[in-house]
Every structure is written in C-alpha cells, then in structure tokens.
Coordinates of C-alpha atoms in Angstrom, one line a residue:
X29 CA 0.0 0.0 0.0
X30 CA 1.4 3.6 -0.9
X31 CA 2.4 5.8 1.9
X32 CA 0.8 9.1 0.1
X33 CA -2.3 8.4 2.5
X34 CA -1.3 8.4 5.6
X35 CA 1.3 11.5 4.1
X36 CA -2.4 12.9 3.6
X37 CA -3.7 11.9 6.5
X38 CA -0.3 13.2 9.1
X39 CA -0.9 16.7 6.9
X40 CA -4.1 17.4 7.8
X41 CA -3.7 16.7 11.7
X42 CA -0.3 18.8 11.7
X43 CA -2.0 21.7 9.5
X44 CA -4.1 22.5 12.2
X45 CA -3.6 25.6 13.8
X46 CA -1.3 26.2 16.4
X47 CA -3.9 28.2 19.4
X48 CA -1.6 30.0 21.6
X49 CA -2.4 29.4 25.5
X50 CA -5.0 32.0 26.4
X51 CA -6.3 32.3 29.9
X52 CA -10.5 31.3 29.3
X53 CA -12.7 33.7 30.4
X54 CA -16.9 33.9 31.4
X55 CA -19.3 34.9 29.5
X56 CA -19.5 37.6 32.1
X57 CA -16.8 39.0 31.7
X58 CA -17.1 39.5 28.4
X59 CA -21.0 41.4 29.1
X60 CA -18.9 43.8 31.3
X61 CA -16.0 44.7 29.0
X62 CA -18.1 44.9 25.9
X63 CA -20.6 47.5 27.8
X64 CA -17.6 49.6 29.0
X65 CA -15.9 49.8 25.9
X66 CA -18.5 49.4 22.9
X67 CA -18.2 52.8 20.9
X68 CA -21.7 52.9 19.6
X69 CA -22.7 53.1 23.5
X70 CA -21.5 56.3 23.6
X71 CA -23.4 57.5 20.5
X72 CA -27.0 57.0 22.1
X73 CA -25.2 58.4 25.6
X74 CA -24.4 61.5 22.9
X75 CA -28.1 61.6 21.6
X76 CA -29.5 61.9 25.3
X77 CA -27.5 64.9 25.7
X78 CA -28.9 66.3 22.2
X79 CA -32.5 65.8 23.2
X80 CA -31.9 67.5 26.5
X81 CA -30.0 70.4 24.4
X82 CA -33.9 70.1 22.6
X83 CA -35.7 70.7 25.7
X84 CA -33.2 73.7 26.6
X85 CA -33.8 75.1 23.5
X86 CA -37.6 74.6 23.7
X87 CA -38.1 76.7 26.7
X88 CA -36.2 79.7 25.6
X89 CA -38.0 82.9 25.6
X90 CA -37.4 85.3 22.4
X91 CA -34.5 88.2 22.9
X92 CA -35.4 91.6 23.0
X93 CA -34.9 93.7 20.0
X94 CA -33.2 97.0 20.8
X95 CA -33.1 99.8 17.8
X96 CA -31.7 103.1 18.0
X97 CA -31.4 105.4 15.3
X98 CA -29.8 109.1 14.7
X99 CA -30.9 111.6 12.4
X100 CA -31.2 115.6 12.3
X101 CA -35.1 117.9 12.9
X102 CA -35.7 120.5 10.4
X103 CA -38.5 122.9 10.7
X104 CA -40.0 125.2 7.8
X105 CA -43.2 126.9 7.8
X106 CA -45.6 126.9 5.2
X107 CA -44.2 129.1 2.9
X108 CA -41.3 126.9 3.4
X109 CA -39.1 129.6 4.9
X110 CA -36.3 127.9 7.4
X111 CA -37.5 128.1 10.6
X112 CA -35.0 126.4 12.9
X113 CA -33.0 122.3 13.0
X114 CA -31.8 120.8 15.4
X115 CA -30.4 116.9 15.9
X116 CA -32.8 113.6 17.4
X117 CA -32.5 110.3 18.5
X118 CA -34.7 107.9 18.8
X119 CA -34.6 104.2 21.1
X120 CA -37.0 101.6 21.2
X121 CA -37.4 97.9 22.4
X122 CA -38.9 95.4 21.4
X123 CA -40.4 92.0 23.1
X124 CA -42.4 89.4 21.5
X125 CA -44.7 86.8 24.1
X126 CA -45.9 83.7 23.1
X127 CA -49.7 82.8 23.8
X128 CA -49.6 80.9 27.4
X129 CA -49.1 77.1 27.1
X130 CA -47.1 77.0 24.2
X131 CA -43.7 77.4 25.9
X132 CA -44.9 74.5 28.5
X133 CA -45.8 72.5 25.5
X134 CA -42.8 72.5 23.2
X135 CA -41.2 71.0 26.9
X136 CA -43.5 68.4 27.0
X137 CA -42.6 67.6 23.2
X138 CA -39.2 67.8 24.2
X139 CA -38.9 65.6 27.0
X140 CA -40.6 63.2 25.5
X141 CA -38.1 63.2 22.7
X142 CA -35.4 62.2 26.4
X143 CA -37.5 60.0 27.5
X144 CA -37.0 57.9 24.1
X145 CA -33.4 58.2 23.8
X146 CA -33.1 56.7 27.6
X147 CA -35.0 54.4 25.9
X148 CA -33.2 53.9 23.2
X149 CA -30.1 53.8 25.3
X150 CA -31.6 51.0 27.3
X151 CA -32.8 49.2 24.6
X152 CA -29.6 48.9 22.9
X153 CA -27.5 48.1 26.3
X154 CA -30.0 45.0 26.3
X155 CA -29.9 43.6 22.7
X156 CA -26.0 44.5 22.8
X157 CA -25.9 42.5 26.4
X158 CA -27.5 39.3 24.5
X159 CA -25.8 39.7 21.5
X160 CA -23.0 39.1 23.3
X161 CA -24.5 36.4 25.3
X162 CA -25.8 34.6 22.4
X163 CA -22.2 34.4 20.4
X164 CA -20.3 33.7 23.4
X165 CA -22.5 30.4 23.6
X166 CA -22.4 29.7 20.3
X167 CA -18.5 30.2 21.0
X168 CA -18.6 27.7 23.8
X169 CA -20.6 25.0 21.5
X170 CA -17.8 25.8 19.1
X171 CA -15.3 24.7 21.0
X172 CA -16.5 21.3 22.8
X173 CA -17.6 20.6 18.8
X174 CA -14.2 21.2 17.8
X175 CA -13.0 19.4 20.8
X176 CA -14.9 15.8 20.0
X177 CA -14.2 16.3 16.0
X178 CA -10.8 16.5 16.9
X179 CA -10.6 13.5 19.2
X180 CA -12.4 11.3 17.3
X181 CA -10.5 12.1 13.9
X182 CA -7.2 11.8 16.0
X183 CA -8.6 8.6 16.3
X184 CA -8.8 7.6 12.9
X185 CA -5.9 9.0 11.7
X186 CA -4.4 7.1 14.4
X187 CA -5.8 3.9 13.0
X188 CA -5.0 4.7 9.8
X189 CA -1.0 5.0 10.5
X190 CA -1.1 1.8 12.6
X191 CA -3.0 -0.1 9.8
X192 CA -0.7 1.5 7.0
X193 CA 2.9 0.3 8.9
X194 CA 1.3 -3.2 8.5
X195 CA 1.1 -5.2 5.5
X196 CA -2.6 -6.6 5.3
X197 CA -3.6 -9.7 4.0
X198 CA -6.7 -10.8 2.0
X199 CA -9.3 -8.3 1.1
X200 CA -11.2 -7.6 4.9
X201 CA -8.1 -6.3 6.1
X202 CA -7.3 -4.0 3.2
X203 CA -11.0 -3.1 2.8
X204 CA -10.8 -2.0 6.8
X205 CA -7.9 -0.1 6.4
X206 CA -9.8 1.7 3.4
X207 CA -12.9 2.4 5.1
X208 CA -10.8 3.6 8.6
X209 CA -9.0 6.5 5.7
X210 CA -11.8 6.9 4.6
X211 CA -13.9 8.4 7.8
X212 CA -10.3 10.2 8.9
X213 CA -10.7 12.3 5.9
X214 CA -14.4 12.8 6.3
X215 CA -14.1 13.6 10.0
X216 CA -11.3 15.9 9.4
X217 CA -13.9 17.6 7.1
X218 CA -16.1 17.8 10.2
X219 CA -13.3 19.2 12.4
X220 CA -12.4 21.7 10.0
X221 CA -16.0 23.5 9.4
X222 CA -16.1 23.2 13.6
X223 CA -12.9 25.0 13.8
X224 CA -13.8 27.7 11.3
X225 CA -17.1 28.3 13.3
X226 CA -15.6 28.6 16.3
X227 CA -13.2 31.4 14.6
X228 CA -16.3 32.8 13.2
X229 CA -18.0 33.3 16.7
X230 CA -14.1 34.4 18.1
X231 CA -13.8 37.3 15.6
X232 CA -17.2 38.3 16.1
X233 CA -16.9 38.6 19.8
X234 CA -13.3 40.1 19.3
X235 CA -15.4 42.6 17.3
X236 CA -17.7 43.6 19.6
X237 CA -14.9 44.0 22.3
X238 CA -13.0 46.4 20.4
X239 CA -9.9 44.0 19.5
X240 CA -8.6 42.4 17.0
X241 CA -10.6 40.0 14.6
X242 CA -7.4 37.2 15.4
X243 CA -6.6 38.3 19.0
X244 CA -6.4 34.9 21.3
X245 CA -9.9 34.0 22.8
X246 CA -11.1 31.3 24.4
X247 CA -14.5 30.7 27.5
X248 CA -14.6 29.0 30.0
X249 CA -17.0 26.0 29.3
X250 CA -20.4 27.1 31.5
X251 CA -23.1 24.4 32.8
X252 CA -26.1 25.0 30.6
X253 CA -28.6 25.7 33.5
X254 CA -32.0 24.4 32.6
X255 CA -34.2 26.8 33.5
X256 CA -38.3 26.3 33.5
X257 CA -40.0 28.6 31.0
X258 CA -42.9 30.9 32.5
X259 CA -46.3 30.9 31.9
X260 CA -47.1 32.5 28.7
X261 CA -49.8 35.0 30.4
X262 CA -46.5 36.4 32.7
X263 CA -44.4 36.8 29.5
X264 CA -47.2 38.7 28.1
X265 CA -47.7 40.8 31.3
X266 CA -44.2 42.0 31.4
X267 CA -43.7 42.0 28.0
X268 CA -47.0 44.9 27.8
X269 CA -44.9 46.5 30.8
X270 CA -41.5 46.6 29.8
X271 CA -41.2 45.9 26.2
X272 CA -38.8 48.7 24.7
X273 CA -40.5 48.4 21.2
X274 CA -44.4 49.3 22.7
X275 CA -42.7 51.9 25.1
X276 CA -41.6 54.0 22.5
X277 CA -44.9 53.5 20.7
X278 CA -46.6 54.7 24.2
X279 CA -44.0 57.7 24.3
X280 CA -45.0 58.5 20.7
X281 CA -48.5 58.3 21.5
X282 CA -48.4 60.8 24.3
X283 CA -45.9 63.1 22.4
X284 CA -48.0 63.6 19.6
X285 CA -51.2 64.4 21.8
X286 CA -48.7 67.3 22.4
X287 CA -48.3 67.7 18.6
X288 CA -52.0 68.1 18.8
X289 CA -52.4 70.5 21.5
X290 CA -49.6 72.3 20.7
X291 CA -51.3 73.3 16.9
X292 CA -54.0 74.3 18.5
X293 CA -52.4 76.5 20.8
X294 CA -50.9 78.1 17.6
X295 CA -54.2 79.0 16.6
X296 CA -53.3 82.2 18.4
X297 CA -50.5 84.8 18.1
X298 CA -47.5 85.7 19.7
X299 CA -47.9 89.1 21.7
X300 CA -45.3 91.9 20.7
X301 CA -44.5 94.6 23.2
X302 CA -42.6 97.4 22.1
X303 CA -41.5 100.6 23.9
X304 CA -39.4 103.5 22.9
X305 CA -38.2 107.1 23.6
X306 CA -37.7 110.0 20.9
X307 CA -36.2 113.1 21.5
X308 CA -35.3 116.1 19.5
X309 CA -34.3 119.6 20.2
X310 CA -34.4 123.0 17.9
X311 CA -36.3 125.9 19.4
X312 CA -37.3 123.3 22.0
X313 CA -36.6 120.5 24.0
X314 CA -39.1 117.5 22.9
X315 CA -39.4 114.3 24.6
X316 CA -41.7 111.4 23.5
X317 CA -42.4 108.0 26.0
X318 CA -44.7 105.4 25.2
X319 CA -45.1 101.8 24.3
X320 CA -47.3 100.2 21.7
X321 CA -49.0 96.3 21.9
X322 CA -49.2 94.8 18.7
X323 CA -50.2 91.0 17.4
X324 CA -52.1 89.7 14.0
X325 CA -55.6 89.1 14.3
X326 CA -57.1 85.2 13.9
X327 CA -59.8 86.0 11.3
X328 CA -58.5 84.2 8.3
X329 CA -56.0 81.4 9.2
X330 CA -57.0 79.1 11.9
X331 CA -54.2 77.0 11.5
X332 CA -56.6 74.0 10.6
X333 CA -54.0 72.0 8.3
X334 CA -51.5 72.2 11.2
X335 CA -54.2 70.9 13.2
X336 CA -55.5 68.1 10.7
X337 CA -52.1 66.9 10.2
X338 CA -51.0 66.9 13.7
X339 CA -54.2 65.2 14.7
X340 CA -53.9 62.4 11.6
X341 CA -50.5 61.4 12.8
X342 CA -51.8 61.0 16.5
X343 CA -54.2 58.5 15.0
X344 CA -51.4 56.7 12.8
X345 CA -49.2 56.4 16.5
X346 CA -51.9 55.5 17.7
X347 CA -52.5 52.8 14.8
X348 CA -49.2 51.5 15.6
X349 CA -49.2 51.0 18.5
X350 CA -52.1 48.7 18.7
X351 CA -50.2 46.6 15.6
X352 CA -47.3 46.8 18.1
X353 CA -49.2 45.4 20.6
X354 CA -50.2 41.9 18.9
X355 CA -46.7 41.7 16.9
X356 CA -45.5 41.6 20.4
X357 CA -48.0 39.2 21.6
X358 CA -47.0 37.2 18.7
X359 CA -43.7 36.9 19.0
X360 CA -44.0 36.4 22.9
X361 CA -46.0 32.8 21.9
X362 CA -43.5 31.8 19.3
X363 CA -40.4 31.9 21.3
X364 CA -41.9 30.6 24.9
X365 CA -43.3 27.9 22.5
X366 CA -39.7 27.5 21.6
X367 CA -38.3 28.0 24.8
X368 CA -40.5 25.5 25.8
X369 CA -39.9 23.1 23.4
X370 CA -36.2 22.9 23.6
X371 CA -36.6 22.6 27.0
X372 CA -38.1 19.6 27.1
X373 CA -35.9 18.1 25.1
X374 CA -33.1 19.0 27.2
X375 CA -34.8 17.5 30.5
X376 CA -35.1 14.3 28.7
X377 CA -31.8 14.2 28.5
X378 CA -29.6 12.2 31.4
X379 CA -27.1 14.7 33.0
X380 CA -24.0 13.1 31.5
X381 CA -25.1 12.0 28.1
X382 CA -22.3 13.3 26.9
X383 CA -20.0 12.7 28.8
X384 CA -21.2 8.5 28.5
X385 CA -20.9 8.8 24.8
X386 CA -17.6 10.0 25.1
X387 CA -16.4 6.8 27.4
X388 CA -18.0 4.8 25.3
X389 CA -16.3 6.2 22.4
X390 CA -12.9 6.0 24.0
X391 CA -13.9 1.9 25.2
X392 CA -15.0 1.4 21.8
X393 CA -11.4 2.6 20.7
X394 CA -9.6 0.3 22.8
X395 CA -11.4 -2.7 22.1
X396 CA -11.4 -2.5 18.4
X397 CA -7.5 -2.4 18.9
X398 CA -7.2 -5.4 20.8
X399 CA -9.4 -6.9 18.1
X400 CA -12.7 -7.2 20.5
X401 CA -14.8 -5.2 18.5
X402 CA -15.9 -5.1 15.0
X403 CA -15.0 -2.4 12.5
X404 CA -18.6 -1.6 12.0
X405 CA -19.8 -1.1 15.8
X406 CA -16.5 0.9 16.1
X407 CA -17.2 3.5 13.4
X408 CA -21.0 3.4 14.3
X409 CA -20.2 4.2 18.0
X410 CA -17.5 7.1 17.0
X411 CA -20.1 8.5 14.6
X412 CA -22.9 8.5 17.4
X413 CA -20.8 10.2 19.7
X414 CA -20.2 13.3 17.2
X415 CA -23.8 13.3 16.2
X416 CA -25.1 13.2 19.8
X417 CA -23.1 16.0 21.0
X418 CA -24.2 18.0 17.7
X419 CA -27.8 17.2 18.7
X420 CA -27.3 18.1 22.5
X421 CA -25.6 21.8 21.7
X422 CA -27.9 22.2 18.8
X423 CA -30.8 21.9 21.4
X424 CA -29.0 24.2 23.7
X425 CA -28.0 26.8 21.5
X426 CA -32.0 26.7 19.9
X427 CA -33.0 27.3 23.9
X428 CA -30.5 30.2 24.2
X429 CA -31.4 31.9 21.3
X430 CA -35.3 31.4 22.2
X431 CA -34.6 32.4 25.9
X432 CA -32.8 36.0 24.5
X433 CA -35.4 36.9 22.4
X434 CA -37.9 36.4 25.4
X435 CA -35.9 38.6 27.2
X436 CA -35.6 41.2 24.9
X437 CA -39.1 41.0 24.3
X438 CA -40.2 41.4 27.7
X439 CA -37.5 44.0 28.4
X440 CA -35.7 41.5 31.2
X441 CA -32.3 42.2 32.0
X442 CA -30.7 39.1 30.2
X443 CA -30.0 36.2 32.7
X444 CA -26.5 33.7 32.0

C-alpha cells in the first residue's frame, strides 16, 4: 500500500492551527467589557445629551430687539421759509410673548423626545448584552464541537497510520484499512467547518470587544442551566410593561397628543410689546415716551392644516401602536413555545449524556484495537458520539437563542 495516504492523513492533523495558550474567560466578563468599551454606546449616551440640548432650546424665551437710530429735525413753515434744525434720536425695544401654554408645550414635546433616547439607550444596552451572550454560547458550542471532531479524527488517523505500517492480508483487512482512511478524511472535514465556526463566533466577539478580529480568545465551558419557561400569560404581562419596542410606541403616542395641543395652541398669536423714547431739540426740548401692543388678528388662518395633520399622525401612533401590541403578543407565543420546546428536550436528557458517549467512544477505541470489536460497531459508536453532541448543543444553542429573544421582548435584564 502507498504511503501518500497516511502522508495525507499526518498533513491534515499537523496543519491544524497552532492556538496560543489563552487564559479562558466567562461569559460575564465579556458582558462587562463589551458594555464599558462598545463605541456605539457612547453614541446613544451623545443623543441623550442632544434631546436634552432640545428641551433647553424649547423653553427659551425670544430676545429683546433693541433699535436706536440718529438723524437731524428740520423745521419750515408753510411758505417753506427755514425756521429752525436741530439733531434727534430715537430708542425703542422690542419683546415678542408667546400665547400661554405654548412654551410649557414644546417641553413636554421635548422631554418626551429624552425619554425615548433613555430608551433607546436602554434598549440597545439590552440587545447589545445578548448579543454578546448569544455568540459567546455559540463560542462555547464551538469549541466542545471542535473538541470531540478532533478527538475522534485523531482517532482515525491514528488507525490509519497503525494499519498503514502493517502489510494486510486478504481483502477484509485491506478493505478496513480503506474504510478507517476513509472516515479520517471525512471527520477531518467535520473538524475543520467546527474549527472555522468557532473562529467565526471568536472574531465576532473580538469585534464587539473592540480588539482584533485574530486576537487569542477562548470561554470558559459554562453548565447550561435548565431553566423552567414561565407561563405565557407572565411573558405577556411583562412584556406589555417593559417591552422597549411598545414603550416608544406609548412615548410617541403621548408626544403627539402634544403635537396636537400644541397646533391648537398656535391658533393664536405671539404678543409683541414694544416701547421707545424719541427726542429732538431746535427751538425746543421735545421728549416722547410710550409703548405700543401689537399681534395679528385670527380672522383668516386658523391653523386648521396644522391641526389636521397633527391630529392624523396621533391616530397613525396610535395605529401602531395597537399593531405593536399583537406583533409583540406574537412573538411572545412563538419563542416561549420554543423556549419551551427545547426545554423539554433537554430535561429528557440524562445529565452526563455526553460525557457517556464520550467513554464509550474511547472503550470502543480500545477494544477494536485489541481486536474485541468489530469495525462496524466501532465507526458506528465514534459517529454516534459526534452526532449526539451536535444534537445536545444544537438543542441548547435553539433554547439560548429562544430564551434571548424572550428577554428582549419582555425588556428582562438578560440572565447567564
């Protein structure tokens, strides 16, 4: 038999990636640093302070206008003979009021405008915090996936060299050695796409921490805690409570019921105020005082389109936020169905079911070499051990998922 296959077969076990020794870390952790140093924090932080610069800028009063002019008196009679000149001046000030309310009401427009970039602060901090969550998971599966590919091709390709060094006689021996090859090359398949998704989820965390894409990563491996779903009619509860999505849809409801008062209000007009002083001299000494009170008079324009349109959009939040409502509903049933589901299948499972497939996949290895076990039971049990640890963090990564969309639905601070 030609030594280019097990050549083949040593290449693709020494190609593998040299991981440099990392210290793991939790999931935790990771929730902490991300929130401390995730730049796009600071940009709804930024917005907070640009709605409150709104609400400043809402409850300024107008500034005065002061005019003063210069200018010289001449006097003629009728017959347009010079009489006398002589020089003038003239001051006056000017003060425009709004109509009461309307300062009180841009405010309330205003802080409603805070009140959803809290939210939307919030709201981020949470989906960021299970985004997180959810990779570092999928991180963990990653790695106990690559783990047991790795083992069990290790396995093969250990076969493979032992059966190669021999010199096989008849055609079951050369026929084992083929098929042994034959799943070392397949399972280093596996092992490689496990390997690239765990580098997938590393540079996606490693993202999201502000580091490198290839800077060294690795979790500590977490019990999966099993956790009962709750009653669908609590989900909904909190989810009517807390839900960031319907929030903003009740903040938008309320701020344009200001929209609406606030065209109304507009209805009327601002106030002007305007005082002023003239003087002039020439044969005399003339001083003029007064003040004059001056705004437009409603007969024409009502400010009915303002109105209309202010009122249509109330109706359109309003609109939305009933569709809101059984969206959210919706989605609440769909992933505590889920939740549950997965669940269930979890709890059917024995505590160490994986940990039994993996002694049984390591008895199976020793046996076949002392020739107590056929080839077929071998590569069946090896097989079975892969699939059932795929099907075990497949089931756990569906629950995760289902349980962080639960929790951003119903606004909970996301759990481990």
């Amino acid at each position: 038999m030609k030594p280019s296959f097990l050549i083949t077969c040593l290449f693709l076990g020494s190609s593998l990636p040299a991981v440099m020794a990392v210290e793991p870390v939790s999931v935790n952790s990771l929730v902490l640093k991300t929130l401390a140093t995730h730049p796009e924090l600071q940009y709804y932080e930024a917005q907070i302070d640009v709605a409150r610069g709104g609400k400043t800028k809402a409850g300024e009063i107008k500034n005065p206008e002061l005019m003063v002019g210069k200018g010289n008196w001449r006097l003629r009679d009728l017959s347009n003979n010079y009489v006398t000149d002589g020089p003038t001046w003239q001051a006056q000030l000017t003060q425009t009021f709004e109509w009461p309310g309307r300062i009180s009401l841009r405010k309330a427009i205003a802080q409603k405008d805070i009140e959803l970039a809290q939210l939307g602060l919030a709201q981020f901090r949470a989906a960021l915090t299970g985004r997180v969550r959810s990779i570092a998971w999928r991180m963990i599966a990653a790695q106990e996936q690559t783990r047991a590919a790795e083992e069990v091709t290790k396995r093969f390709q250990s076969l493979a060299a032992v059966l190669l060094q021999r010199d096989p006689a008849g055609a079951a021996p050369r026929l084992e050695a083929r098929i042994i090859q034959a799943n070392a090359l397949t399972l280093g398949a596996e092992a490689t796409q496990a390997r690239n998704d765990l580098a997938a989820a590393r540079f996606e965390l490693n993202q999201l921490l502000g580091e490198r894409a290839e800077h060294p990563l690795e979790l500590k491996s977490e019990h999966f805690v099993v956790l009962p779903p709750p009653p669908v009619d609590v989900l909904l509860s909190r989810a009517r409570e807390k839900n960031f999505a319907l929030r903003a849809r009740f903040l938008d409801v309320e701020q344009q019921g200001f929209q609406v008062a606030l065209a109304k209000n507009e209805r009327w007009p601002s106030i002007t105020v305007q005082s002023y002083v003239q003087k002039q001299t020439t044969l005399t000494r003339e001083t003029q005082v007064g003040f004059t009170l001056s705004f437009p008079l409603p007969l024409w324009n009502h400010n009915k389109g303002a109105i209309d349109a202010a009122q249509a959009k109330q109706l359109q939040a309003e609109l939305m936020l009933t569709a809101q409502m059984r969206q959210l509903e919706r989605d609440v049933a769909a992933q505590a169905s889920h939740y549950r589901i997965y669940m269930e299948q979890l709890t059917q499972l024995p505590p160490d079911t994986l940990e039994s497939f993996r002694k049984a996949a390591a008895e199976a290895d020793d046996h076949y070499r002392m020739g107590a076990l056929p080839l077929a039971t071998y590569t069946e049990l090896q097989r079975q051990y892969l699939s059932s640890v795929k099907a075990v963090l497949t089931a756990q990564m569906g629950a995760v998922d289902a349980r962080q969309q639960l929790e951003q639905l119903t606004g909970s601070v996301p759990e481990q």
